[in-house]
Amino acid sequence: MKNVVKRGEQKVSNKIDPKERLKIQRQKMPEQNPVERRKNFDQVNFGLPSEIAELEAKRCLQCKKPACVPGCPVGIDIPGFIKLIAEGDFVGAARKIKETNSLPAVCGRVCPQEEQCETPCILTKRGAPVAIGNLERFAADFEQEQGEVKIPDLPKSTGKRVAVVGSGPAGLTAAGELAKLGHKVTIFEALHKPGGVLVYGIPEFRLPKKILEKEVNYVKSLGVEIVTNYVVGKIETLDEFLSNGFHAAFVGTGAGLPYFMNIPGENLNGVYSANEYLTRVNLMKAYLFPEYDTPIFRGRRVAVIGGGNTAMDAVRTSKRLGAEHSYIIYRRSRTEMPARIEESKHAEEEGIEFVLLTNPTRILGDEKGWVKGIECLRMELGEPDASGRRKPVPIKGSEYVIDVDTVVVAIGNGANPLIPMTTKGLETNKYGYIVADLKDCATSKQGIFAGGDIVRGGATVILAMGDGKTAAASINEYLK
Amino acid sequence: MFEIVEKRVLSPVVNLFKVKAPLIAKKRKPGQFVIFDVDERGERVPLTIADADPEEGTVTIICQAIGKSTIKLNSLNKGDKILSFVGPLGVPSHIEKFGTTICIGGGVGIAVAYPLAKALKNEGNYVISIMGFRSKELLFMEEDLRATSDELHITTDDGTYARKGLVTDVLQEILADGRVIDFVLAVGPVPMMKAVCNITKKYKIKTMVSLNPIMVDGTGMCGACRVTIGGQTKFVCVDGPEFNGHMVDFDELMKRQSIYKEQERISIEKLQHEECCQTR
């Protein structure tokens, strides 16, 4: 059952005096009812209806020096597109966004706007910022649904070829930008479907795969070729690319090597990395088993270790797979939790149980090798650590066991060594990440640029996209 | 999409496929594997590369029908296409001149043991091959292995062909005879590899095994294939598939292989039901 969408009370004409404008409240995103949605994989947020979007857009003060734009890693003309929505030109708004962002339907869903463009909004001080993210999503969805996706005029080919490794947010963005500059781009993807973390990591209920597919098709329509099932380093190496016709390369392979906790019992049956758990469900559609062939163990009591967005995705997935109890086990308190507020709020509404200030010490198994419980230690917060967050300190003798049959480890990813191992002279840091200057994404090796999680470690989709954009600009310079 | 350009039935449950994949054919080395996925609704399954022809651009795999995905692959024919065929994955085998070597293959493991026996032979090793099958009707690649081996021993569990018994019976005898063996390679069911390693450990003979656990992406991203090697967790897809057999925790591996036993049963029942509905 869908929630009844409450329309804004206020009626506003197109010409509006500033005082009236300030009276408009921030419009709420209509959501699927938590009791219903925790049983399905359908989208949680329905998207703004057009009249609500128009109303929300009218809240924007159209600042001469907008504070929101510097908060956007890809520099979208935020007041520009919002003005178009306010005027009812929704397709125009989508095209305005696409001047700087090739994946607006993705960003409108997964970007942490509350930390980026929305916080600096001048209206924040007066109550609530303009719902920039929701408006971005609205415009992008509108254009997709109208089937009016327009391909911009492309410049004459430069004759230069660029290889992009990985089809995640960094790679897709870099490829799209480079294509718009007239370069011939080929993306190499190891999996059978493009999208990287957007396709294997982010669940259907946050980012429907159909929406993603359309955005990927948009990038393809710019002339970008995507080769799937191709593992760079195992087939051809970057060095071979550069000597076989590519003039430059961008590495956006993500941080694809899951960390485990190195505690006893981690190889028991029923212990998953978040990557595996989510890949089975999202990319391989294990939630539709046996209609789809890939299985997943549907735990009744599931513990997800970690407090980031990936942990939230995994724990909410476990609920949808039928778990009676789904726990987030996190060693710090709610305040330090790195997940977006919206994600942890959604999780809580869906009945996820938060076990905070708690750290697992071992996973207990039965005689057949299956998980039967997780032993944890209670923590208290001490002095701030290097990250500026208060460091969790164990409370001696506080061990206790939570009965679970599934454990999902979502404590982050290390760097996948495949590219650095097979590329001569590509410098990495002590964690294995590729060393690149975030100002221009240049690596230690001429002609090779890198960005996203393979440089930053675990970051966000939008930061990866920002890097893709930066890299495209400097590759363009390099190719001149 | 990847086209099947040749299919050969090796036994009632084992087929050989040549798949058009020129890039993989050019780069692959012995010991590496591919991940295949038959169709949009399929599952990603690893298979060791049995052979490749860079000129023809084909990669040879040998597939035994065990679960739904391998049954689906085996039902395909020449000219059919599969969705995904990724590789070459994993670390190539370390082949050198050891001296006298024993290559042991059990069941479909022969498909992996054969190219390695060939590579060992090419390096100038004396190669003793032992191949084991449950029964005569399951036997395959006998002539191939005979051609690359200095000695070939065959066992069947039920005695319907050659010698009745297990591969380990032959291994025991060879070692009990006091012959000096420098290197052993074992590929097959986990209990077989475990039994081989228990024997060679006593004789302190370097023994490599090729593992085939459950995988998803095959590039180190998911960790489904983790195994314990000498007390440390390793990912078979990027650290393997070959490991020092004396370090492998086979009991854990066996348990991990059985994670989806129940789901596999459901999958196969569904497949059989669909097939029977189609023929009606």
Short mmCIF file of N, CA and C in Angstrom, two decimals, chain B residues 83-139:
data_model
loop_
_atom_site.label_atom_id
_atom_site.label_comp_id
_atom_site.label_asym_id
_atom_site.label_seq_id
_atom_site.Cartn_x
_atom_site.Cartn_y
_atom_site.Cartn_z
N LEU B 83 26.31 -16.18 -21.44
CA LEU B 83 26.34 -14.76 -21.08
C LEU B 83 27.73 -14.28 -20.72
N SER B 84 28.39 -15.08 -19.89
CA SER B 84 29.61 -14.57 -19.29
C SER B 84 30.70 -15.64 -19.29
N PHE B 85 31.92 -15.21 -19.54
CA PHE B 85 33.07 -16.12 -19.57
C PHE B 85 34.29 -15.23 -19.27
N VAL B 86 34.67 -15.19 -18.00
CA VAL B 86 35.70 -14.24 -17.56
C VAL B 86 36.98 -14.95 -17.16
N GLY B 87 38.08 -14.39 -17.56
CA GLY B 87 39.35 -14.97 -17.15
C GLY B 87 40.47 -14.33 -17.95
N PRO B 88 41.65 -14.86 -17.88
CA PRO B 88 42.07 -15.97 -17.03
C PRO B 88 42.27 -15.49 -15.59
N LEU B 89 41.66 -16.16 -14.63
CA LEU B 89 41.72 -15.74 -13.24
C LEU B 89 42.68 -16.62 -12.45
N GLY B 90 43.12 -16.09 -11.32
CA GLY B 90 44.00 -16.85 -10.43
C GLY B 90 45.45 -16.80 -10.87
N VAL B 91 46.28 -17.36 -9.98
CA VAL B 91 47.73 -17.38 -10.21
C VAL B 91 48.08 -18.64 -11.01
N PRO B 92 48.89 -18.51 -12.07
CA PRO B 92 49.27 -19.71 -12.83
C PRO B 92 50.07 -20.69 -11.96
N SER B 93 50.06 -21.94 -12.38
CA SER B 93 50.82 -22.97 -11.66
C SER B 93 52.30 -22.67 -11.73
N HIS B 94 52.97 -23.06 -10.66
CA HIS B 94 54.43 -22.94 -10.69
C HIS B 94 54.99 -24.27 -11.18
N ILE B 95 55.47 -24.26 -12.41
CA ILE B 95 55.98 -25.50 -13.01
C ILE B 95 57.49 -25.39 -13.14
N GLU B 96 58.20 -26.38 -12.65
CA GLU B 96 59.65 -26.40 -12.84
C GLU B 96 60.09 -27.86 -12.94
N LYS B 97 61.37 -28.07 -13.11
CA LYS B 97 61.83 -29.45 -13.15
C LYS B 97 62.07 -29.92 -11.72
N PHE B 98 61.15 -30.77 -11.25
CA PHE B 98 61.26 -31.30 -9.89
C PHE B 98 62.02 -32.62 -9.89
N GLY B 99 61.84 -33.41 -10.96
CA GLY B 99 62.42 -34.76 -11.02
C GLY B 99 61.31 -35.75 -11.30
N THR B 100 61.05 -36.61 -10.32
CA THR B 100 59.95 -37.56 -10.50
C THR B 100 58.69 -36.99 -9.84
N THR B 101 57.63 -36.94 -10.62
CA THR B 101 56.40 -36.31 -10.11
C THR B 101 55.22 -37.26 -10.24
N ILE B 102 54.25 -37.07 -9.36
CA ILE B 102 53.00 -37.83 -9.47
C ILE B 102 51.85 -36.84 -9.64
N CYS B 103 51.05 -37.05 -10.69
CA CYS B 103 49.85 -36.24 -10.90
C CYS B 103 48.64 -37.09 -10.60
N ILE B 104 47.84 -36.64 -9.63
CA ILE B 104 46.67 -37.43 -9.26
C ILE B 104 45.41 -36.66 -9.60
N GLY B 105 44.52 -37.31 -10.35
CA GLY B 105 43.26 -36.67 -10.67
C GLY B 105 42.11 -37.57 -10.29
N GLY B 106 41.12 -36.99 -9.63
CA GLY B 106 39.93 -37.75 -9.26
C GLY B 106 38.73 -37.19 -9.98
N GLY B 107 38.00 -38.02 -10.70
CA GLY B 107 36.79 -37.57 -11.39
C GLY B 107 37.09 -36.43 -12.35
N VAL B 108 36.29 -35.36 -12.23
CA VAL B 108 36.46 -34.25 -13.16
C VAL B 108 37.78 -33.51 -12.91
N GLY B 109 38.40 -33.78 -11.77
CA GLY B 109 39.73 -33.22 -11.45
C GLY B 109 40.77 -33.59 -12.49
N ILE B 110 40.53 -34.69 -13.22
CA ILE B 110 41.43 -35.10 -14.31
C ILE B 110 41.60 -33.95 -15.30
N ALA B 111 40.50 -33.22 -15.51
CA ALA B 111 40.52 -32.12 -16.48
C ALA B 111 41.56 -31.07 -16.11
N VAL B 112 41.79 -30.91 -14.81
CA VAL B 112 42.78 -29.94 -14.34
C VAL B 112 44.16 -30.59 -14.27
N ALA B 113 44.16 -31.86 -13.85
CA ALA B 113 45.44 -32.56 -13.70
C ALA B 113 46.13 -32.75 -15.05
N TYR B 114 45.33 -32.96 -16.09
CA TYR B 114 45.91 -33.25 -17.40
C TYR B 114 46.82 -32.12 -17.93
N PRO B 115 46.33 -30.87 -18.00
CA PRO B 115 47.24 -29.82 -18.52
C PRO B 115 48.47 -29.62 -17.64
N LEU B 116 48.32 -29.90 -16.35
CA LEU B 116 49.47 -29.73 -15.46
C LEU B 116 50.47 -30.87 -15.67
N ALA B 117 49.95 -32.06 -15.91
CA ALA B 117 50.83 -33.20 -16.20
C ALA B 117 51.61 -32.91 -17.49
N LYS B 118 50.90 -32.34 -18.45
CA LYS B 118 51.51 -32.00 -19.72
C LYS B 118 52.62 -30.96 -19.52
N ALA B 119 52.31 -29.95 -18.71
CA ALA B 119 53.30 -28.89 -18.45
C ALA B 119 54.51 -29.45 -17.70
N LEU B 120 54.26 -30.34 -16.76
CA LEU B 120 55.36 -30.96 -16.00
C LEU B 120 56.24 -31.79 -16.93
N LYS B 121 55.60 -32.50 -17.81
CA LYS B 121 56.31 -33.34 -18.77
C LYS B 121 57.19 -32.46 -19.67
N ASN B 122 56.60 -31.37 -20.13
CA ASN B 122 57.34 -30.46 -21.01
C ASN B 122 58.56 -29.86 -20.33
N GLU B 123 58.49 -29.73 -18.99
CA GLU B 123 59.63 -29.19 -18.24
C GLU B 123 60.71 -30.26 -18.04
N GLY B 124 60.43 -31.48 -18.48
CA GLY B 124 61.43 -32.54 -18.36
C GLY B 124 61.27 -33.43 -17.14
N ASN B 125 60.11 -33.36 -16.50
CA ASN B 125 59.88 -34.22 -15.34
C ASN B 125 59.48 -35.63 -15.78
N TYR B 126 59.76 -36.60 -14.91
CA TYR B 126 59.22 -37.94 -15.10
C TYR B 126 57.82 -37.91 -14.48
N VAL B 127 56.79 -38.19 -15.28
CA VAL B 127 55.42 -38.01 -14.80
C VAL B 127 54.70 -39.34 -14.60
N ILE B 128 54.32 -39.59 -13.36
CA ILE B 128 53.47 -40.74 -13.06
C ILE B 128 52.05 -40.20 -12.84
N SER B 129 51.10 -40.66 -13.64
CA SER B 129 49.73 -40.18 -13.46
C SER B 129 48.87 -41.26 -12.83
N ILE B 130 48.05 -40.82 -11.88
CA ILE B 130 47.07 -41.73 -11.28
C ILE B 130 45.71 -41.09 -11.47
N MET B 131 44.82 -41.79 -12.17
CA MET B 131 43.49 -41.23 -12.32
C MET B 131 42.44 -42.16 -11.73
N GLY B 132 41.52 -41.58 -10.98
CA GLY B 132 40.51 -42.40 -10.31
C GLY B 132 39.10 -42.01 -10.72
N PHE B 133 38.27 -43.02 -10.91
CA PHE B 133 36.86 -42.78 -11.25
C PHE B 133 35.99 -43.67 -10.38
N ARG B 134 34.74 -43.29 -10.27
CA ARG B 134 33.82 -44.14 -9.51
C ARG B 134 33.55 -45.43 -10.26
N SER B 135 33.43 -45.28 -11.61
CA SER B 135 33.02 -46.43 -12.39
C SER B 135 33.52 -46.28 -13.82
N LYS B 136 33.55 -47.38 -14.57
CA LYS B 136 34.08 -47.36 -15.93
C LYS B 136 33.38 -46.35 -16.84
N GLU B 137 32.06 -46.26 -16.70
CA GLU B 137 31.31 -45.38 -17.61
C GLU B 137 31.68 -43.90 -17.42
N LEU B 138 32.30 -43.57 -16.30
CA LEU B 138 32.65 -42.17 -16.04
C LEU B 138 34.06 -41.82 -16.51
N LEU B 139 34.76 -42.81 -16.99
CA LEU B 139 36.16 -42.63 -17.41
C LEU B 139 36.27 -41.71 -18.63
#
